[in-house]
Amino acid sequence: MAHDIRIVTEAALRELVPLDLIAVDVVERGFAALSTGRAIMPPVLSMELPEIEAEVDAKTAVLPGFDSFALKVSTGFFQNAALGLPSLGGLMVVISARTGQVEAVLLDNGYLTDLRTAAAGAVAARHLAPAVEVAGVLGTGLQARAQILAAHLVRPFGRVLVWGRDAAKAKACAAEIGESLGIEARAEVDRARLVAESQLVVTTTASREPLVQADWLHPGLHITAMGSDMEAKIEIEPAALARADLYVADRVSQCAERGELRSAITAGLMPAEDHAELGAIVTGELPGRTAPDQVTIFDSTGTGAQDTAIALHALALAQNAGVGTVIKA
Amino acid sequence: MAHDIRIVTEAALRELVPLDLIAVDVVERGFAALSTGRAIMPPVLSMELPEIEAEVDAKTAVLPGFDSFALKVSTGFFQNAALGLPSLGGLMVVISARTGQVEAVLLDNGYLTDLRTAAAGAVAARHLAPAVEVAGVLGTGLQARAQILAAHLVRPFGRVLVWGRDAAKAKACAAEIGESLGIEARAEVDRARLVAESQLVVTTTASREPLVQADWLHPGLHITAMGSDMEAKIEIEPAALARADLYVADRVSQCAERGELRSAITAGLMPAEDHAELGAIVTGELPGRTAPDQVTIFDSTGTGAQDTAIALHALALAQNAGVGTVIKA
């Protein structure tokens, strides 16, 4: 029994689905839906190919209020640079939550993942960050830029500091951010100073050593740590999580396995359970920031709920615009 | 950096990829590759949607000697019949094992899964079944027919017995098999008699109670149990596994969680490890059947290795025939 399946390419998705407040709101609704008892999000399928420094993940979530769901396949092949190819890739399959029929294949090569990850940072900033004059970012890659652009949508700060292991890359990243936002942005070689000057810090590295020390926490600081998404990665000293006034996970069970929370549990500094999830803060079930001088930390590992939310948004835009190749299958 | 992605529909795949000895050989190579130390097959991603009697699985495996791999999404929505839709569906994504780039999307709606599952039964029969005059099958669905057609490719038996809960369906299934193979095929209402008369028995039901008793085992019998693929399902009395001369899993770790092996472990009748896998028998690392009067049981849960093998075969046929829609993405 053939039915229509819409195939949409990365190029089309980049045109159709910008990083804007609508995308942030869409991802926020995904977090809210995930926090209800009726959401179903299984553990990530994760395949490591250590011989070639590669990994393949699959994530999915069925959410109340969403008629369809995404199953996302994401690839990271870290020797691709030598071949002149991007390291990250993958696609999202959109499936009816009522019949299981495949409705669309979004050949996004990771674009929608970049988008929903940045949008999640903005959702966290919206509910957790204080007023922000200076935003700092650790890392100089695509997410460093995307996180800052997304956060600026909800906290229109006037200055940006960029730290990277490679000073030239940090400079280039700062220049790009400054131009995109029309604000002052500069590289900062001293991570401690970057944190001291910022009210919002986003960490976007693949570090396996803590880059932010617990001693650097100061009143009125929010940190979004999005780099750690697998065992062995860590960006924030575990003691910082315990010392913060509010630690928030995107999904506690996932953060305990692959987020910053993992190291803090191992160090005996945090329990494995009973932490706030961003969705419960979005819905008002739990409080977010309640005072300007609090220290808050958001641990972002990336959830299937974000994938479902952004994929359905992208598909709706593609359908409305009549974009994509429709195949009877 | 756009590259070509081939999209192939179910209708095209049904034309291109028949259930034949080539498909059996392809799946056999998949089992052989899985048995090497270098194969990588992560645990299945499994999402149950109990409110609507549905499940979604994702399976994958990277195999030595295969340049690409499949990540398969399979859906079972068991209230679909009321909507006039098939219960099973899904697709296979073919990804380069070298770069992670998506190479193809096979919109097979579960057809390739049916095919590789039947082919796996034939691989098991080839290495484990004795000479077969009579083949019996429990179940009357698509896999009942497919398993018998596949087994006949490697053990050209002359008679088939079909048991089903619904006598009319058993009759229809027998008639269809008889016509397809040009041999005698009839419904048999007594399961014990069916097993007694058969040298090869395939169980293809979604039963949650054992359908084959241990006492029914007789010298010179091979059983392929393919129905149980998730917790709660069972077709063979656990004592039968312990009593057989040779128990073979498609993948021990998977059978221990979702195959017949699970119940036998729970009953304390079988250890959780140290069982033969079909791949090791294919490669000759372990013996298969060594005498005509042995009793052998193959526990089929369905592996990502089979999916990779059949998907790459299907894609090669599609490429050779120039079939499918090629999208730059």
XYZ file of C-alpha atoms in Angstrom, chain A residues 1 3 5 7 9-10 38 40-52 56-62 69 71 73 75 77 80 83-87 90-91 93 95-102 105 107 109 325 327-329, chain B residues 1 3 5 7 9-10 38 40-52 56-62 69 71 73 75 77 80 83-87 90-91 93 95-102 105 107 109 325 327-329:
112
model
C 0.000 0.000 0.000
C 1.935 6.220 0.486
C 7.201 9.974 1.583
C 12.557 13.535 0.908
C 17.845 17.701 1.271
C 20.258 19.562 3.504
C 3.534 10.162 28.663
C 8.618 7.749 25.571
C 12.328 8.119 24.918
C 14.445 4.946 24.829
C 18.174 4.877 25.554
C 20.403 5.980 22.689
C 21.681 3.359 20.268
C 25.396 3.983 20.207
C 28.019 2.306 18.040
C 31.678 3.173 18.363
C 34.167 2.339 15.618
C 37.421 3.006 17.452
C 39.677 1.779 14.647
C 38.616 4.708 12.478
C 27.106 6.280 15.009
C 24.147 7.123 17.230
C 20.418 6.710 16.874
C 17.972 8.670 18.995
C 14.218 8.851 19.050
C 11.310 9.990 21.208
C 7.542 9.809 20.943
C 8.222 11.323 15.748
C 14.297 8.668 14.565
C 20.816 8.681 12.820
C 27.407 9.966 12.370
C 33.699 10.166 11.437
C 36.992 12.709 7.433
C 39.383 13.348 3.009
C 38.044 16.880 2.740
C 34.675 15.759 4.093
C 32.705 17.032 7.102
C 33.024 14.876 10.218
C 23.256 11.709 9.310
C 19.555 12.055 8.678
C 13.357 9.745 9.565
C 7.419 8.369 11.299
C 3.692 8.541 12.106
C 3.191 7.929 15.811
C -0.234 6.503 14.974
C 0.573 4.026 12.186
C 4.353 3.672 12.094
C 4.422 4.695 8.451
C 7.476 6.591 7.267
C 13.346 11.473 5.287
C 18.720 14.266 4.540
C 23.721 15.739 7.180
C 10.870 15.109 -3.569
C 8.081 9.426 -3.477
C 5.330 6.813 -3.458
C 6.632 3.942 -1.389
C 29.247 19.056 0.106
C 26.739 13.705 -2.707
C 21.853 9.359 -2.222
C 16.184 6.249 -2.741
C 10.940 2.026 -3.004
C 9.391 -1.172 -1.714
C 36.101 -7.273 14.123
C 30.631 -4.282 15.649
C 26.965 -4.729 16.487
C 25.512 -2.584 19.279
C 22.450 -3.569 21.314
C 19.112 -2.939 19.619
C 17.377 0.388 20.198
C 13.901 -0.628 21.259
C 10.923 1.616 21.955
C 7.612 0.185 23.092
C 4.385 2.171 22.815
C 2.105 0.015 24.934
C -0.887 2.371 24.759
C -1.259 1.677 21.037
C 9.902 0.636 17.061
C 13.339 -0.956 16.797
C 16.624 0.163 15.311
C 19.383 -2.293 14.486
C 22.763 -1.888 12.895
C 26.087 -3.657 12.423
C 29.401 -2.778 10.847
C 26.452 -0.752 6.725
C 20.903 1.059 10.074
C 14.324 1.159 11.550
C 7.999 -0.544 13.112
C 1.900 -1.072 14.909
C -3.067 -0.980 11.988
C -7.110 0.942 9.609
C -6.554 -1.360 6.664
C -2.792 -0.856 6.913
C -0.001 -3.413 7.307
C 1.306 -3.796 10.865
C 10.241 0.669 8.300
C 13.258 1.391 6.166
C 19.557 3.549 5.708
C 25.836 4.424 5.312
C 29.477 4.368 4.249
C 31.543 2.558 6.884
C 34.503 4.704 5.832
C 33.028 8.223 5.878
C 29.627 7.957 7.561
C 27.937 9.475 4.529
C 24.423 8.307 3.795
C 17.580 4.932 1.783
C 12.005 2.456 1.703
C 8.341 -1.107 4.550
C 15.668 8.135 -7.388
C 19.090 12.817 -4.855
C 21.991 15.229 -4.318
C 22.094 15.886 -0.621
